Coordinates of C-alpha atoms and ligand atoms in Angstrom, one line a residue:
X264 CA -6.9 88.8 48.7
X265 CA -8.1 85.6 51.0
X266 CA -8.1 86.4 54.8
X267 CA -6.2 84.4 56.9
X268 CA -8.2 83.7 59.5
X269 CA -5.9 82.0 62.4
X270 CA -2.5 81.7 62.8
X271 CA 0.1 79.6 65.3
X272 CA 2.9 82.1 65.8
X273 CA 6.4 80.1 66.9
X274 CA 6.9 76.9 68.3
X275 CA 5.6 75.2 71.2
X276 CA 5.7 78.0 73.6
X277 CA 4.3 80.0 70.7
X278 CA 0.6 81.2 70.7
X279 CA -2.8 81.5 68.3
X280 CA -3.7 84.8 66.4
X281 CA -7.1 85.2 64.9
X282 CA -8.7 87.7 62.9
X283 CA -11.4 88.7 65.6
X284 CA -14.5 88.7 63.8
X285 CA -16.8 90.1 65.8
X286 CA -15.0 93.4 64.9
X287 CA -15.5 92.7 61.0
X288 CA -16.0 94.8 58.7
X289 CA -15.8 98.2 60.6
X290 CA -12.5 97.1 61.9
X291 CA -9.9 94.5 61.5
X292 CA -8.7 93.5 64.5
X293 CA -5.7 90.5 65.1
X294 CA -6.6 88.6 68.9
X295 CA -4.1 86.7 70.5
X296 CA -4.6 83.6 72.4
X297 CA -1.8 82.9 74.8
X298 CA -3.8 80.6 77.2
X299 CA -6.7 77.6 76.9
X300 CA -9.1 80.2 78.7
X301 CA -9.0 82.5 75.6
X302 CA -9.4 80.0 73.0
X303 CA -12.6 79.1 74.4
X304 CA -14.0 82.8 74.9
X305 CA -12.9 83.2 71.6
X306 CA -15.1 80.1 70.1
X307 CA -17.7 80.8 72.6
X308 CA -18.3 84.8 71.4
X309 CA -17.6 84.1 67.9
X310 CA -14.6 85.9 67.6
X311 CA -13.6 82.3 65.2
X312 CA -16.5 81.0 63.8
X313 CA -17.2 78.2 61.1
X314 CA -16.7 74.4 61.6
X315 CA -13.8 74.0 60.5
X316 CA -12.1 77.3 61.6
X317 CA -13.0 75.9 65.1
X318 CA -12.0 72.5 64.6
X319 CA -8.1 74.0 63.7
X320 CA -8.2 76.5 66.0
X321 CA -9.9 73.6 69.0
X322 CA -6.6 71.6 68.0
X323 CA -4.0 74.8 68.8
X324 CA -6.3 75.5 72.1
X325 CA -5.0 71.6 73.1
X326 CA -1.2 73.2 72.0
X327 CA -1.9 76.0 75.2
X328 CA -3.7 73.7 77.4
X329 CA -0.7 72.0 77.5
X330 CA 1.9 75.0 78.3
X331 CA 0.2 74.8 81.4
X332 CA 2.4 74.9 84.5
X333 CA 2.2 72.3 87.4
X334 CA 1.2 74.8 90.4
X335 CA 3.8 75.0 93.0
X336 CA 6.3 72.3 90.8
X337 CA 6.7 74.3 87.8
X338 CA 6.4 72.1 84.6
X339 CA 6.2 68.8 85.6
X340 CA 8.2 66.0 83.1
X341 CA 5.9 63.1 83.0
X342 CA 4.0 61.6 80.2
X343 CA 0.9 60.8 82.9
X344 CA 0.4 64.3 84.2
X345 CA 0.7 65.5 80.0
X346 CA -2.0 63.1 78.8
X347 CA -3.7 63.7 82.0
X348 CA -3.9 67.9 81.0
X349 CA -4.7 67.0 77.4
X350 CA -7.7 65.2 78.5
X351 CA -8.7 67.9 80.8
X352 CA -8.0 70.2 77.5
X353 CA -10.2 68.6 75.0
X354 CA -13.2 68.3 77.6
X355 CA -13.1 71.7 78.1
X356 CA -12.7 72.8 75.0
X357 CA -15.7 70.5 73.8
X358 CA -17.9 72.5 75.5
X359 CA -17.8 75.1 73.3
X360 CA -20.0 74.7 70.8
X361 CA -21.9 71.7 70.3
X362 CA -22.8 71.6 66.6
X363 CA -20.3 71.5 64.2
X364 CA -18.3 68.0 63.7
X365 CA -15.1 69.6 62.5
X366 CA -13.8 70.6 66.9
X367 CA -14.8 67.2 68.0
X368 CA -12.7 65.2 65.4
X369 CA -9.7 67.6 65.8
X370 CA -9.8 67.1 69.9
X371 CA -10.3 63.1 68.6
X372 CA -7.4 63.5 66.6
X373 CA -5.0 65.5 69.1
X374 CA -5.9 62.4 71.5
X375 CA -4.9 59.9 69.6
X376 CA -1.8 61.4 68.3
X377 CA -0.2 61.7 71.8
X378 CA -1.6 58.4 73.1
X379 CA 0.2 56.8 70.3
X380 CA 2.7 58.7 70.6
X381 CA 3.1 57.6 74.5
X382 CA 2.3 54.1 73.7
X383 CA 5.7 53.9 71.3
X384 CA 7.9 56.2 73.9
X385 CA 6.9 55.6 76.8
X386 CA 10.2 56.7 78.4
X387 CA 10.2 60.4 76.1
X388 CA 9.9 63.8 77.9
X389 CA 6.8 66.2 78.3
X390 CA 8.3 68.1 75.7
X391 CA 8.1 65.8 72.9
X392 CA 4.5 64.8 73.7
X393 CA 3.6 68.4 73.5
X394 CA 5.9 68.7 70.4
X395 CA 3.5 66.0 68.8
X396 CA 0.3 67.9 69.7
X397 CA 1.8 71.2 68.0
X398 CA 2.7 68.7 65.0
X399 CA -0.9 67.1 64.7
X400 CA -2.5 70.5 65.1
X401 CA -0.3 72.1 62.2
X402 CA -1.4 69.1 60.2
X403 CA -4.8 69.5 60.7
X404 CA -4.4 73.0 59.5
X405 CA -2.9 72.4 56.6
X406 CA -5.1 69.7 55.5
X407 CA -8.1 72.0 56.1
X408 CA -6.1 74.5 53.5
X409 CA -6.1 71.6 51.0
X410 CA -9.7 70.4 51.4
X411 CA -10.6 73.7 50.9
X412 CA -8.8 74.6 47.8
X413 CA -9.8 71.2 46.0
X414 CA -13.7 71.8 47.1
X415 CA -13.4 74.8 45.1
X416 CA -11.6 73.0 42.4
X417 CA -14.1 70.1 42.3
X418 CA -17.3 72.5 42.7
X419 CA -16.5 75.6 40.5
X420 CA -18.5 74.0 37.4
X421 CA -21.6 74.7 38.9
X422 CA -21.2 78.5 39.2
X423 CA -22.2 79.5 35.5
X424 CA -21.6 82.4 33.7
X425 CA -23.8 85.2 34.3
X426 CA -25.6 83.2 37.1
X427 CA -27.3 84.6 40.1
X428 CA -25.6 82.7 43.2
X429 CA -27.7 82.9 46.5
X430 CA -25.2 82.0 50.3
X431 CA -25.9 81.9 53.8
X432 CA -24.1 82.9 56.4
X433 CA -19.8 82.7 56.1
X434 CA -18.6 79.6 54.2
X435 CA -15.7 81.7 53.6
X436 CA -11.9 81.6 54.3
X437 CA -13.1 83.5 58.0
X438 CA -15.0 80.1 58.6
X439 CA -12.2 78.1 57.7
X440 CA -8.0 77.8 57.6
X441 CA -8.1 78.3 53.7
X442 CA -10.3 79.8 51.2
X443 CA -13.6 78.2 52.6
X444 CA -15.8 75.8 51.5
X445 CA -19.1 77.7 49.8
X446 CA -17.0 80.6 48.9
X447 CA -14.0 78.6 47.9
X448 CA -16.5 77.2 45.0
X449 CA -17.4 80.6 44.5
X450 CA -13.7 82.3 44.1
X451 CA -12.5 79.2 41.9
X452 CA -15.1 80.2 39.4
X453 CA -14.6 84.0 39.6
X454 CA -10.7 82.8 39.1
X455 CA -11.5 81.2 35.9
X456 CA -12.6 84.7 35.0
X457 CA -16.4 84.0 34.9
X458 CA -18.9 87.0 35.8
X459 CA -22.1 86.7 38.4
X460 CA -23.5 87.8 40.9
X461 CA -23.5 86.9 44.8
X462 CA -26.5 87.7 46.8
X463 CA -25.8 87.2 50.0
X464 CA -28.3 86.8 52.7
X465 CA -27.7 88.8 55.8
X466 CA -27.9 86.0 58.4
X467 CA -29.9 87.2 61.7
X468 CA -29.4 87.6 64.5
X469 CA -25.7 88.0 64.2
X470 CA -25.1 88.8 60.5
X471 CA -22.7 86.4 59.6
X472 CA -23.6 87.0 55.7
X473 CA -23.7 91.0 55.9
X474 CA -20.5 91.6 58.0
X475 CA -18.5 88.2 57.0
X476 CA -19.7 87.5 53.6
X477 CA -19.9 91.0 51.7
X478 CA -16.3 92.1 52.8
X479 CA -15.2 88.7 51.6
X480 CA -16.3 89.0 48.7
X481 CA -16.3 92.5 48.0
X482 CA -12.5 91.9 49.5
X483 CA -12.5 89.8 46.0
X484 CA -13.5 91.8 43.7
X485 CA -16.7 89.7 43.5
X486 CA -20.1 90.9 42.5
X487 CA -22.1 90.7 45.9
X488 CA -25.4 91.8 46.7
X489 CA -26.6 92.0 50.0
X490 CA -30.7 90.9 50.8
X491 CA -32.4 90.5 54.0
X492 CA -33.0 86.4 54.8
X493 CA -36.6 86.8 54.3
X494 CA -36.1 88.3 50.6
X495 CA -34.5 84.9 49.5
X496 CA -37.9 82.9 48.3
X497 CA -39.2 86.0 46.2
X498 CA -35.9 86.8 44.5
X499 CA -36.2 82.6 43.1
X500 CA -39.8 83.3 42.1
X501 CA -38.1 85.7 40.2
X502 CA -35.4 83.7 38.3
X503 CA -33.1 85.5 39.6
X504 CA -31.3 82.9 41.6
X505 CA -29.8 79.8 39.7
X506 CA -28.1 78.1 42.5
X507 CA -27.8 78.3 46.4
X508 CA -24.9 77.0 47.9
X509 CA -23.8 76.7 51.9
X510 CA -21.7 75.2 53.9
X511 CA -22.5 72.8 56.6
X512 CA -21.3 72.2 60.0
X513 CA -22.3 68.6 60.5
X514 CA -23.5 65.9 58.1
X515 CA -24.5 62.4 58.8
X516 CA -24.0 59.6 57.2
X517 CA -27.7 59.9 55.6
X518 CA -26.8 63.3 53.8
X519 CA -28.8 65.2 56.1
X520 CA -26.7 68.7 57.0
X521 CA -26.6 70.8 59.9
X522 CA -26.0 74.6 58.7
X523 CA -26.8 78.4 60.4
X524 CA -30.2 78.8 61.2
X525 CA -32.4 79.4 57.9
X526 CA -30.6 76.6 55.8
X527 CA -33.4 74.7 55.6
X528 CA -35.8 77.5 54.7
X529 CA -33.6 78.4 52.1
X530 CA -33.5 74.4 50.7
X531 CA -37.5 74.2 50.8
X532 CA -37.4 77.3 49.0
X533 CA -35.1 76.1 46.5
X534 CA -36.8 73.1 46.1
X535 CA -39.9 74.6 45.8
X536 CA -38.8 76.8 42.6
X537 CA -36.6 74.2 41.1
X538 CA -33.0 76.4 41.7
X539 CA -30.5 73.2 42.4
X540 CA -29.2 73.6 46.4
X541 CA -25.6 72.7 46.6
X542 CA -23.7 72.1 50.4
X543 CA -20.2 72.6 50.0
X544 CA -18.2 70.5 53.0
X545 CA -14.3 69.3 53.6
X546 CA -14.7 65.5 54.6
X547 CA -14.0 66.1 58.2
X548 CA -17.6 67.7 58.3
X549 CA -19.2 64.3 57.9
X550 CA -19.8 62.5 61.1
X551 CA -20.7 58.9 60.2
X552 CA -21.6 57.9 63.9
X553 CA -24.6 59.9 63.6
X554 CA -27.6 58.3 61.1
X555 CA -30.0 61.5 60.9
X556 CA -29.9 65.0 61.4
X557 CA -32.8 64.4 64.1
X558 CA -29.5 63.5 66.4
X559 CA -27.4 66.3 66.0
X560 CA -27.3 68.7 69.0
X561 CA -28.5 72.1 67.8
X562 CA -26.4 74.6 69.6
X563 CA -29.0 77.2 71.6
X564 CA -27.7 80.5 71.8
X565 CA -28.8 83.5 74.3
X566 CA -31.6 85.5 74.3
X567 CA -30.0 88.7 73.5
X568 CA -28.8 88.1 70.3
X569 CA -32.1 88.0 69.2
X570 CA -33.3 91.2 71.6
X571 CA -31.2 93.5 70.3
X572 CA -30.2 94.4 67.0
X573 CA -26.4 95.3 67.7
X574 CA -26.6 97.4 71.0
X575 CA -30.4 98.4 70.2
X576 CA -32.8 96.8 71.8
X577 CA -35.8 95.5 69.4
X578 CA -38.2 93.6 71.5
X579 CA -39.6 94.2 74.5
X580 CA -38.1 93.5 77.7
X581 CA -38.7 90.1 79.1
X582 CA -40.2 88.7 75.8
X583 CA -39.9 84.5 75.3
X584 CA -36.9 84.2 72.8
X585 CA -35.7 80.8 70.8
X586 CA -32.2 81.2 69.3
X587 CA -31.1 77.9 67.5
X588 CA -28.1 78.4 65.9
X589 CA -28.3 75.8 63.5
X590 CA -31.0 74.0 61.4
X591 CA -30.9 70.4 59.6
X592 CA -31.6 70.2 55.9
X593 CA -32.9 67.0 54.8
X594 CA -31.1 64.9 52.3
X595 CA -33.7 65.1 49.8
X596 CA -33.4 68.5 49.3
X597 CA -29.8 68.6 48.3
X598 CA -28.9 68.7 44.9
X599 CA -25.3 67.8 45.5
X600 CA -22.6 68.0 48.1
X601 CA -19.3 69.4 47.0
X602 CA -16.5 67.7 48.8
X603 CA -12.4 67.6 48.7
X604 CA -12.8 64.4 47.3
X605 CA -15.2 65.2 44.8
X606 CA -19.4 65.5 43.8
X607 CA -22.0 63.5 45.4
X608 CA -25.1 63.8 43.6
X609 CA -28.5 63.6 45.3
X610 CA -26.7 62.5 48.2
X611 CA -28.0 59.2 50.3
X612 CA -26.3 56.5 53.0
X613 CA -24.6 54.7 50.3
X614 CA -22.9 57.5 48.1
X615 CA -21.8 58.9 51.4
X616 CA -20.3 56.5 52.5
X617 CA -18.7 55.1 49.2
X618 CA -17.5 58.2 48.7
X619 CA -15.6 58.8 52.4
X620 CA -14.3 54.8 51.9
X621 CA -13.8 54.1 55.7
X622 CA -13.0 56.9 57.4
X623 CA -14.8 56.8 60.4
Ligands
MRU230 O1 -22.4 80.3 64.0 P1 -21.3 80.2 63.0 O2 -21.0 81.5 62.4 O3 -20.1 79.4 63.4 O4 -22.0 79.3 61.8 C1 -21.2 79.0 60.7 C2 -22.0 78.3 59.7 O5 -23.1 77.9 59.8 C3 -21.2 78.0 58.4 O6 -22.0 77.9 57.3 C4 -20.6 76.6 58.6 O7 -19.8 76.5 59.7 C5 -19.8 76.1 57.4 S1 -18.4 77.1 57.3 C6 -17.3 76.5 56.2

């Protein structure tokens, strides 16, 4: 069975459950967001993690921004003080977590929706605006469902039978609305009724891939086998991988990909022993704006996460620690990215943008 990873419960006054996945897999855990203030705590700790996940979820945190009550009025009925909150929503929320494209086009998207929406009634109650946010963040949901279920559609040819598949992190239905974007590849094969195996890198320093990824997949039924990230190059050497495939979190309009730290190890690596490197992505991953990875902000988490292993401490106290979340795999190294809309092979500024027409 998929996970459904978020959920709007009831109308406009209605409120955000998410799987909380910081308590996966020991225990499984529903969180409710009933404010703006727990949306972002939930983004900022991880409880929802993966681009797009955060992008649907950044989209219902606009939905509670705006139940927000006028101190000392009560809710006040004009379009100017509702667009004036919105703003104030998406700024806040945009502070999050700087990486992934997925939240930034969602807040973009919210925006628009309700300024248009203003611009064609300008005489319509708070109500309606804030129905329209609701309406644009279900829709972003659901199209997030669909990308995912046709990436897996377009992308589970190159999962072969009896073929050792190596993943990073969660690209999984956690890290999405639907059935993910690495593993959606992954389950579309496995329902065709293929066999292989998943190894599954455990993703320091917060284990995306051991907690996230093996009860996914396990959760499916799905051959997975769990390695340590640094085990990744040998088990190649060893023909025992025949394809690695991600997910991304940003991709610009070169074809270089923003993905959890180690990506771009693994595509060297990959590279290096001829195993093709596939980066599975719904369309509102690309940002166009952007030419090279060398201009995507790498998100820099805290010290900690690397200074203790769970609540054990592992280095010693007052050590130097880097902690980039994300790293930036070149172009060249990618054998193909998977989209909704299809394959682009050996990806470059043309096919990209061919292939997204004008979106952006
Ligand atoms: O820090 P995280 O767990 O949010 O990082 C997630 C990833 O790097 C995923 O691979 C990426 O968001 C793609 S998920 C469909």
């Amino acid at each position: 069975m998929i996970a459904q990873t978020l959920k709007w419960v009831g109308g406009i006054d209605g409120f955000l459950e998410l799987i909380d996945q910081r308590r996966l897999p020991g225990e499984f855990v529903k969180l409710q967001c009933r404010n703006i203030e727990q949306v972002y705590e939930a983004i900022k700790t991880l409880a929802v993690r993966g681009a797009p996940a955060i992008g649907v979820v950044g989209a219902y945190g606009v939905v509670l921004g705006m139940q927000a009550r006028d101190e000392g009025r009560g809710m006040r009925d004009d379009l100017e003080w509702g667009l004036c909150v919105l703003a104030k929503s998406c700024e806040y929320l945009a502070s999050s977590r700087p990486t992934g494209s997925n939240l930034f086009r969602a807040l973009d998207r919210v925006r628009q929706s309700a300024q248009g929406f203003v611009s064609s009634a300008p005489g319509a109650k708070l109500q309606a605006l804030r129905e329209t946010v609701l309406a644009e963040a279900n829709a972003i949901c659901q199209e997030d469902v669909d990308m995912c279920r046709r990436i897996g559609g377009n992308g589970e040819k190159f999962i072969k039978q009896g073929a050792g598949i190596l993943t990073h992190c969660n690209a999984g239905a956690l890290a999405t609305a639907g059935q993910g974007t690495a593993l959606s590849v992954i389950f579309e094969a496995h329902k065709r009724g293929r066999k292989f195996k998943v190894y599954v890198d455990e993703t320091r320093p917060l284990l995306q891939g051991a907690r996230l990824t093996a009860w996914e997949l396990e959760q499916a039924d799905i051959n997975v086998i769990l390695i340590c990230d640094n085990m990744a190059g040998w088990l190649m050497k060893q023909g025992k991988i025949d394809a690695v495939i991600t997910g991304a979190d940003r991709i610009t309009a070169n074809g270089d990909a923003a993905n959890k730290i180690g990506t771009y190890s693994l595509s060297v690596l990959a590279r290096n022993n001829n195993v093709p490197f596939y980066i599975a992505a719904p369309s509102s991953t690309f940002d166009l704006s952007i030419n090279s990875g060398a201009e995507i902000p790498i998100e820099q988490r805290p010290a900690d996460e690397v200074e203790f292993f769970g609540d054990r401490r592992v280095a010693p106290e007052g050590v130097d620690i880097y902690n980039p979340a994300f790293d930036v795999t070149d172009a060249e190294n990618i054998t193909a990215i998977i989209t909704d809309r299809g394959v682009i092979e050996r990806p470059d500024g043309e096919k990209i943008a061919e292939h997204l027409g004008k979106q952006q």
